[in-house]
Amino acid sequence: MVKEEEFAELRQGKGRWKKDLDEARSKVPLRRNRFSTVSDLEIEGLYTPEDIKHLDYFQKIGFPGQYPFTRGIQPSMYLGRLWTMRMFSGLGGPEETNQRFKYLLEHGETGLSVAFHFPTLMGYDSDSSMAKGEVGKCGVAVDTLKDMEILFDGIPLDRVTTSMTINPPASILLAMYIVAAEKQGVNREQISGTIQNDMLKEFIAQKTLMLPPNPSIRLIVDTVEFCTLEVPRWNTISISGYHIREAGATAVQELAFTLADGIAYVEACIDRALDIDRFAPRLSFFFDAHIDFFEEIAKLRAARRMWARIMKERFGSKSSRSWMLRFHTQTAGVSLTAQQPYNNVVRTTCEALAAVLGGTQSLHTNSLDETYAIPTEEAAFIALRTQQVLAEETGVANTIDPLAGSYFVEALTNRIEEDAWEYIHKIDELGGMVKAIDRGYPQAEIAESAYIYQQQIDSGEKTLIGVNKYVTDHPPIPIWRMDPAIEKKQLERLKAVKTTRNNDRVRTHLERIRRGAEGDENLMPLIIDAVREYTTLQEICDVFRQVFGTYQDPGMF
Amino acid sequence: MSPKRKIRILIAKPGLDGHDRGARVIARGFRDAGFEVIYTGLHQTPEQIVATAIQEDVDVIGLSALSGAHDYLFPRITELLREEGADDITVIGGGIIPEEDIPELNKAGVKAIFTPGTRIEEAVAWVKGHVKLRG
């Protein structure tokens, strides 16, 4: 840290540099009049100790594993264990996806992540009229416990951790996973993983919708309450900025809306009289790693510092485990281009590096072909190897939070934090995130940012290689296609399950869920009993839809 | 002579796909270009989209799909339009659509497909150059 008396000298030095700069630009003009991040945050050409002169190391940065966790949540970070390499995968039916899981594990993946097809995401079975044309296309079809058993066949569920990107029907997929583990002889205290289970960001951005906000939150709090007591190693909500960002938000909006969603969930759990220091350690987060390298690192460092403060000061939680913001990162799908697709490997590498320097706990790297379809095995292989090269060759994991103390990175971390607090205060003024969503506030902010960005690309103000600069033709690349036989097989299996199960028991379980939903009993035990009898996903969701009503996207633009 | 009326466009999201960034950006881009734009919102069945298009008397339907289900949903919509005698409505689409799927979609009556990287201006120019106002 620079002492006060040294700043005079520093300012003089900067003045001299500015003069030199003016002279230099009179000969060779600067590349741009204004430099800004991909989120359009204006940045200076040079940062000095003056930009961080109020930064108190102990209060704002500190040590890894200590409040406010700016430098990371564990004392050892990657010196102890590398981040979990967790590739988001799901294609066709459960057999195909099981094969892909095993392929990735064989090649060094260290955690699983399930991508479900749209009907499952939205609470419909593969035989629903709503599922026409969609089965197995955008992820794996899971209709019943049978599919879940096949999905994890030969994969010991006490030895892997599994993340499931599932929202409106999260409690049902968690129930299926618990019972699939049971059938392997693994009890629910031994399993570990994550359900996304974050409906607020669905209303804001990802838009897999089923029930209105309030019953959606009730189901989420049911899973939090149940897991806190019975599935202690399960991450109950993955509070997600990823989809908010991909929908067009800036880095600051992603950060602010995600933390505001987190605040809403903590409040809902407290309203249920749950003990904050029992449930909060199992809340996790999920962020995007976009293409603007330093902005992303600063965002992730700011996120940890802000959540620690929110948990400690706003909610008065006592346990340091509640203060830690643990997160998964995915590189930015939206930054990839269909043009010259091999360039996507380079983009993903830079983004993955930002995630690592930002201290992520787990990481998915996108494949080069994802602007066309679900990744081929070869493309997923390269994406996984990208992480392994970063982890084991480049040396970036050999020291903790290496960018701490950078005048620029610390100043940017402060700036992003300040701007994000402003949004959080605004949402507090609107009465919290549920009310803000009702008013369309975050949705409109994101749509505005998305439109501005598109205009910047169209005008060439922002560069996208292969799209608005260095444009060339490119030969087609191999892409994954779904074998149409997969849909037929899925429908046949579902039909067989429905005819061989005990349908009287299924009806009884559905009736119990209905009564439970009409009252205020925790629905998780009832759902677990129902899926054990091969009740389908949609049968349970239909009961939810009847009892709670549905939610329709307002369709603003 | 009455001034030429504005082109009316329905931007629609068929199927269960929730990715609406592109649909909303293009809806706004078309509006700023002077078209009249109606947006269906998400999760529309082909039947709902065709009914809305007819009811709103649009000249163009712009479909957006990022789920891979375009190969079923887009042709289903053009088929329903033919059944309703409304196949003079110009159907265009965009999204995550492999280039090799485009000829098949064209054959089914989808007049143009705009893949990722399309500038708003390009789509606007296409509509101005190709869409005939309906009677």
Short mmCIF file of N, CA, C and O in Angstrom, two decimals, chain A residues 118-119 122 124 130 132-134 137-138 206-207 209 245-248 334 339 371-372 443 447-448 450-451 453-454 458 467 479 481 552-553 555-557, chain B residues 15-21 24-25 27-29 31-32 37 39 41-45 67-69 71-73 96 98-101 116-120:
data_model
loop_
_atom_site.label_atom_id
_atom_site.label_comp_id
_atom_site.label_asym_id
_atom_site.label_seq_id
_atom_site.Cartn_x
_atom_site.Cartn_y
_atom_site.Cartn_z
N PHE A 118 -36.30 -30.61 -23.25
CA PHE A 118 -37.29 -29.60 -22.86
C PHE A 118 -38.55 -30.14 -22.20
O PHE A 118 -39.03 -29.56 -21.23
N PRO A 119 -39.11 -31.27 -22.69
CA PRO A 119 -40.32 -31.75 -22.00
C PRO A 119 -40.07 -32.01 -20.50
O PRO A 119 -40.87 -31.59 -19.66
N MET A 122 -39.88 -28.85 -18.49
CA MET A 122 -41.16 -28.14 -18.35
C MET A 122 -42.24 -28.98 -17.69
O MET A 122 -43.40 -28.56 -17.61
N TYR A 124 -43.35 -32.17 -18.63
CA TYR A 124 -44.17 -33.01 -19.52
C TYR A 124 -43.45 -34.32 -19.80
O TYR A 124 -42.21 -34.34 -19.89
N MET A 130 -47.42 -31.88 -25.96
CA MET A 130 -46.50 -30.74 -25.85
C MET A 130 -45.07 -31.13 -26.20
O MET A 130 -44.23 -30.27 -26.42
N LYS A 132 -44.08 -33.02 -28.72
CA LYS A 132 -43.90 -33.40 -30.13
C LYS A 132 -42.72 -32.67 -30.76
O LYS A 132 -42.65 -31.44 -30.72
N GLY A 133 -41.83 -33.44 -31.34
CA GLY A 133 -40.66 -32.86 -32.01
C GLY A 133 -39.52 -32.50 -31.07
O GLY A 133 -38.50 -32.00 -31.50
N GLU A 134 -39.70 -32.71 -29.77
CA GLU A 134 -38.70 -32.23 -28.81
C GLU A 134 -37.97 -33.36 -28.08
O GLU A 134 -37.00 -33.09 -27.37
N LYS A 137 -33.95 -33.99 -27.91
CA LYS A 137 -33.25 -33.06 -28.82
C LYS A 137 -32.28 -32.16 -28.08
O LYS A 137 -31.19 -31.89 -28.54
N CYS A 138 -32.71 -31.65 -26.94
CA CYS A 138 -31.91 -30.60 -26.31
C CYS A 138 -31.33 -31.10 -25.01
O CYS A 138 -30.85 -30.33 -24.19
N GLN A 206 -34.42 -17.62 -17.95
CA GLN A 206 -34.32 -18.89 -18.68
C GLN A 206 -35.67 -19.37 -19.20
O GLN A 206 -35.75 -20.08 -20.18
N LYS A 207 -36.75 -19.03 -18.47
CA LYS A 207 -38.12 -19.22 -18.95
C LYS A 207 -38.53 -20.69 -19.13
O LYS A 207 -39.30 -20.99 -20.03
N LEU A 209 -40.95 -22.55 -17.47
CA LEU A 209 -41.98 -22.06 -16.57
C LEU A 209 -43.03 -23.13 -16.30
O LEU A 209 -43.33 -23.94 -17.17
N ARG A 245 -27.33 -13.75 -17.58
CA ARG A 245 -26.29 -13.18 -18.44
C ARG A 245 -26.51 -13.56 -19.90
O ARG A 245 -26.39 -12.74 -20.81
N GLU A 246 -26.80 -14.84 -20.11
CA GLU A 246 -26.96 -15.32 -21.48
C GLU A 246 -28.15 -14.64 -22.15
O GLU A 246 -28.19 -14.49 -23.37
N ALA A 247 -29.14 -14.25 -21.36
CA ALA A 247 -30.31 -13.57 -21.92
C ALA A 247 -29.98 -12.12 -22.29
O ALA A 247 -30.81 -11.44 -22.88
N GLY A 248 -28.77 -11.67 -21.93
CA GLY A 248 -28.38 -10.34 -22.37
C GLY A 248 -27.92 -9.39 -21.28
O GLY A 248 -27.53 -8.27 -21.58
N VAL A 334 -23.27 -17.76 -25.29
CA VAL A 334 -23.69 -16.66 -26.14
C VAL A 334 -22.49 -15.97 -26.84
O VAL A 334 -22.66 -15.27 -27.82
N GLN A 339 -20.06 -18.88 -37.14
CA GLN A 339 -19.06 -18.62 -38.18
C GLN A 339 -17.68 -19.04 -37.65
O GLN A 339 -17.36 -18.77 -36.50
N THR A 371 -23.13 -23.83 -31.20
CA THR A 371 -24.01 -22.90 -31.92
C THR A 371 -24.81 -23.65 -32.99
O THR A 371 -25.64 -23.05 -33.66
N TYR A 372 -24.54 -24.95 -33.15
CA TYR A 372 -25.29 -25.74 -34.12
C TYR A 372 -26.20 -26.77 -33.46
O TYR A 372 -27.32 -26.98 -33.87
N GLN A 443 -36.47 -8.13 -16.14
CA GLN A 443 -36.65 -8.57 -17.53
C GLN A 443 -36.40 -7.40 -18.50
O GLN A 443 -35.73 -7.56 -19.52
N ALA A 447 -33.45 -6.99 -21.34
CA ALA A 447 -33.80 -6.82 -22.75
C ALA A 447 -33.12 -5.58 -23.33
O ALA A 447 -32.64 -5.58 -24.46
N GLU A 448 -33.06 -4.54 -22.52
CA GLU A 448 -32.41 -3.31 -22.95
C GLU A 448 -30.91 -3.55 -23.21
O GLU A 448 -30.38 -3.14 -24.25
N ALA A 450 -29.46 -6.36 -23.89
CA ALA A 450 -29.30 -7.27 -25.04
C ALA A 450 -29.40 -6.49 -26.34
O ALA A 450 -28.66 -6.73 -27.30
N TYR A 451 -30.33 -5.54 -26.37
CA TYR A 451 -30.55 -4.77 -27.59
C TYR A 451 -29.37 -3.83 -27.86
O TYR A 451 -28.89 -3.72 -28.99
N TYR A 453 -26.32 -4.31 -26.92
CA TYR A 453 -25.18 -5.14 -27.36
C TYR A 453 -25.33 -5.50 -28.84
O TYR A 453 -24.37 -5.42 -29.61
N GLN A 454 -26.54 -5.89 -29.25
CA GLN A 454 -26.76 -6.25 -30.65
C GLN A 454 -26.44 -5.06 -31.57
O GLN A 454 -25.83 -5.22 -32.63
N ASP A 458 -23.76 -4.92 -34.51
CA ASP A 458 -24.19 -4.57 -35.87
C ASP A 458 -23.41 -3.36 -36.40
O ASP A 458 -23.10 -3.29 -37.59
N VAL A 467 -17.71 -12.67 -37.56
CA VAL A 467 -19.09 -12.21 -37.73
C VAL A 467 -19.11 -10.79 -38.30
O VAL A 467 -19.74 -10.53 -39.32
N ILE A 479 -21.72 -32.34 -37.03
CA ILE A 479 -22.56 -32.04 -35.86
C ILE A 479 -23.38 -33.26 -35.44
O ILE A 479 -23.60 -34.17 -36.22
N ARG A 481 -26.49 -35.46 -34.55
CA ARG A 481 -27.89 -35.58 -34.97
C ARG A 481 -28.52 -36.67 -34.14
O ARG A 481 -27.91 -37.70 -33.88
N GLN A 552 -47.84 -17.95 -17.28
CA GLN A 552 -47.59 -17.68 -18.70
C GLN A 552 -46.64 -16.48 -18.83
O GLN A 552 -46.85 -15.45 -18.20
N ASP A 553 -45.63 -16.65 -19.64
CA ASP A 553 -44.69 -15.56 -19.89
C ASP A 553 -45.43 -14.35 -20.48
O ASP A 553 -46.20 -14.50 -21.42
N GLY A 555 -44.44 -12.06 -22.34
CA GLY A 555 -44.08 -11.81 -23.75
C GLY A 555 -43.80 -10.36 -24.08
O GLY A 555 -44.22 -9.85 -25.11
N MET A 556 -43.10 -9.67 -23.19
CA MET A 556 -42.75 -8.27 -23.52
C MET A 556 -41.44 -8.23 -24.31
O MET A 556 -40.64 -9.14 -24.24
N PHE A 557 -41.27 -7.17 -25.06
CA PHE A 557 -39.99 -7.03 -25.76
C PHE A 557 -39.60 -5.57 -25.83
O PHE A 557 -40.40 -4.70 -25.49
N GLY B 15 -43.08 -24.27 -29.45
CA GLY B 15 -42.55 -25.37 -28.64
C GLY B 15 -42.16 -24.94 -27.24
O GLY B 15 -42.57 -23.89 -26.75
N LEU B 16 -41.33 -25.75 -26.61
CA LEU B 16 -41.04 -25.57 -25.19
C LEU B 16 -39.78 -24.74 -24.94
O LEU B 16 -39.46 -24.42 -23.81
N ASP B 17 -39.10 -24.38 -26.00
CA ASP B 17 -37.85 -23.63 -25.90
C ASP B 17 -38.05 -22.28 -25.20
O ASP B 17 -38.94 -21.52 -25.56
N GLY B 18 -37.23 -22.01 -24.21
CA GLY B 18 -37.38 -20.75 -23.47
C GLY B 18 -36.39 -19.67 -23.88
O GLY B 18 -36.44 -18.56 -23.35
N HIS B 19 -35.49 -19.97 -24.81
CA HIS B 19 -34.47 -18.99 -25.19
C HIS B 19 -35.12 -17.88 -26.01
O HIS B 19 -35.40 -18.06 -27.18
N ASP B 20 -35.37 -16.74 -25.38
CA ASP B 20 -36.13 -15.70 -26.09
C ASP B 20 -35.31 -14.44 -26.36
O ASP B 20 -35.85 -13.44 -26.81
N ARG B 21 -34.00 -14.49 -26.11
CA ARG B 21 -33.18 -13.29 -26.34
C ARG B 21 -33.27 -12.87 -27.80
O ARG B 21 -33.52 -11.71 -28.11
N ARG B 24 -36.73 -11.52 -28.87
CA ARG B 24 -37.05 -10.19 -28.36
C ARG B 24 -36.19 -9.10 -29.02
O ARG B 24 -36.66 -8.00 -29.27
N VAL B 25 -34.94 -9.45 -29.31
CA VAL B 25 -34.08 -8.46 -29.99
C VAL B 25 -34.61 -8.20 -31.39
O VAL B 25 -34.73 -7.04 -31.82
N ALA B 27 -37.64 -8.67 -32.50
CA ALA B 27 -38.95 -8.00 -32.42
C ALA B 27 -38.73 -6.49 -32.29
O ALA B 27 -39.37 -5.68 -32.98
N ARG B 28 -37.81 -6.12 -31.43
CA ARG B 28 -37.55 -4.70 -31.23
C ARG B 28 -36.89 -4.08 -32.46
O ARG B 28 -37.21 -2.95 -32.84
N GLY B 29 -35.98 -4.84 -33.07
CA GLY B 29 -35.31 -4.35 -34.27
C GLY B 29 -36.32 -4.09 -35.39
O GLY B 29 -36.26 -3.07 -36.08
N ARG B 31 -39.51 -3.49 -35.00
CA ARG B 31 -40.34 -2.34 -34.62
C ARG B 31 -39.61 -1.04 -34.92
O ARG B 31 -40.18 -0.10 -35.49
N ASP B 32 -38.33 -0.99 -34.54
CA ASP B 32 -37.55 0.22 -34.80
C ASP B 32 -37.38 0.49 -36.29
O ASP B 32 -37.15 1.62 -36.71
N VAL B 37 -45.17 -4.90 -34.98
CA VAL B 37 -44.71 -6.18 -34.45
C VAL B 37 -45.60 -6.67 -33.32
O VAL B 37 -45.94 -5.92 -32.41
N TYR B 39 -45.63 -9.93 -30.58
CA TYR B 39 -44.81 -11.04 -30.08
C TYR B 39 -45.71 -11.98 -29.29
O TYR B 39 -46.46 -11.54 -28.41
N GLY B 41 -44.96 -14.24 -27.11
CA GLY B 41 -44.50 -14.80 -25.84
C GLY B 41 -44.12 -16.25 -26.06
O GLY B 41 -44.16 -16.75 -27.20
N LEU B 42 -43.74 -16.92 -24.97
CA LEU B 42 -43.13 -18.25 -25.10
C LEU B 42 -44.14 -19.39 -25.15
O LEU B 42 -45.32 -19.21 -24.83
N HIS B 43 -43.59 -20.55 -25.54
CA HIS B 43 -44.28 -21.84 -25.38
C HIS B 43 -45.60 -21.91 -26.13
O HIS B 43 -46.62 -22.30 -25.58
N GLN B 44 -45.55 -21.56 -27.39
CA GLN B 44 -46.75 -21.59 -28.22
C GLN B 44 -46.79 -22.87 -29.06
O GLN B 44 -45.77 -23.28 -29.61
N THR B 45 -47.96 -23.46 -29.16
CA THR B 45 -48.10 -24.62 -30.06
C THR B 45 -48.23 -24.08 -31.49
O THR B 45 -48.62 -22.92 -31.69
N SER B 67 -33.95 -24.91 -29.84
CA SER B 67 -34.03 -26.18 -29.12
C SER B 67 -33.72 -27.38 -29.99
O SER B 67 -33.66 -28.50 -29.50
N GLY B 68 -33.56 -27.17 -31.29
CA GLY B 68 -33.37 -28.31 -32.19
C GLY B 68 -34.68 -28.88 -32.71
O GLY B 68 -34.68 -29.79 -33.53
N ALA B 69 -35.81 -28.35 -32.24
CA ALA B 69 -37.10 -28.90 -32.66
C ALA B 69 -37.67 -28.19 -33.90
O ALA B 69 -38.79 -28.47 -34.31
N ASP B 71 -37.07 -28.70 -36.91
CA ASP B 71 -37.36 -29.62 -38.03
C ASP B 71 -38.76 -30.19 -37.97
O ASP B 71 -39.32 -30.58 -38.98
N TYR B 72 -39.36 -30.23 -36.77
CA TYR B 72 -40.76 -30.62 -36.67
C TYR B 72 -41.68 -29.39 -36.67
O TYR B 72 -42.67 -29.34 -37.40
N LEU B 73 -41.31 -28.39 -35.88
CA LEU B 73 -42.24 -27.29 -35.60
C LEU B 73 -42.45 -26.36 -36.80
O LEU B 73 -43.59 -25.96 -37.08
N ILE B 96 -30.83 -21.58 -33.56
CA ILE B 96 -29.75 -22.56 -33.66
C ILE B 96 -30.21 -23.63 -34.65
O ILE B 96 -30.88 -24.59 -34.29
N PRO B 98 -28.86 -25.93 -37.90
CA PRO B 98 -27.73 -26.35 -38.74
C PRO B 98 -27.99 -26.03 -40.21
O PRO B 98 -29.13 -26.15 -40.68
N GLU B 99 -26.92 -25.60 -40.89
CA GLU B 99 -27.08 -25.20 -42.29
C GLU B 99 -27.69 -26.31 -43.15
O GLU B 99 -28.47 -26.05 -44.06
N GLU B 100 -27.33 -27.55 -42.82
CA GLU B 100 -27.83 -28.65 -43.65
C GLU B 100 -29.34 -28.86 -43.51
O GLU B 100 -29.94 -29.56 -44.31
N ASP B 101 -29.96 -28.26 -42.51
CA ASP B 101 -31.42 -28.38 -42.35
C ASP B 101 -32.16 -27.35 -43.20
O ASP B 101 -33.38 -27.46 -43.39
N PRO B 116 -27.29 -17.66 -36.44
CA PRO B 116 -26.57 -16.76 -35.53
C PRO B 116 -25.55 -15.90 -36.27
O PRO B 116 -24.87 -16.37 -37.18
N GLY B 117 -25.46 -14.64 -35.87
CA GLY B 117 -24.54 -13.72 -36.52
C GLY B 117 -25.24 -12.80 -37.50
O GLY B 117 -24.63 -11.87 -38.03
N THR B 118 -26.54 -13.04 -37.73
CA THR B 118 -27.30 -12.17 -38.63
C THR B 118 -27.44 -10.78 -38.03
O THR B 118 -27.77 -10.64 -36.85
N ARG B 119 -27.19 -9.75 -38.86
CA ARG B 119 -27.42 -8.39 -38.37
C ARG B 119 -28.90 -8.05 -38.52
O ARG B 119 -29.56 -8.52 -39.45
N ILE B 120 -29.41 -7.23 -37.60
CA ILE B 120 -30.82 -6.85 -37.64
C ILE B 120 -31.15 -6.27 -39.03
O ILE B 120 -32.15 -6.62 -39.64
#
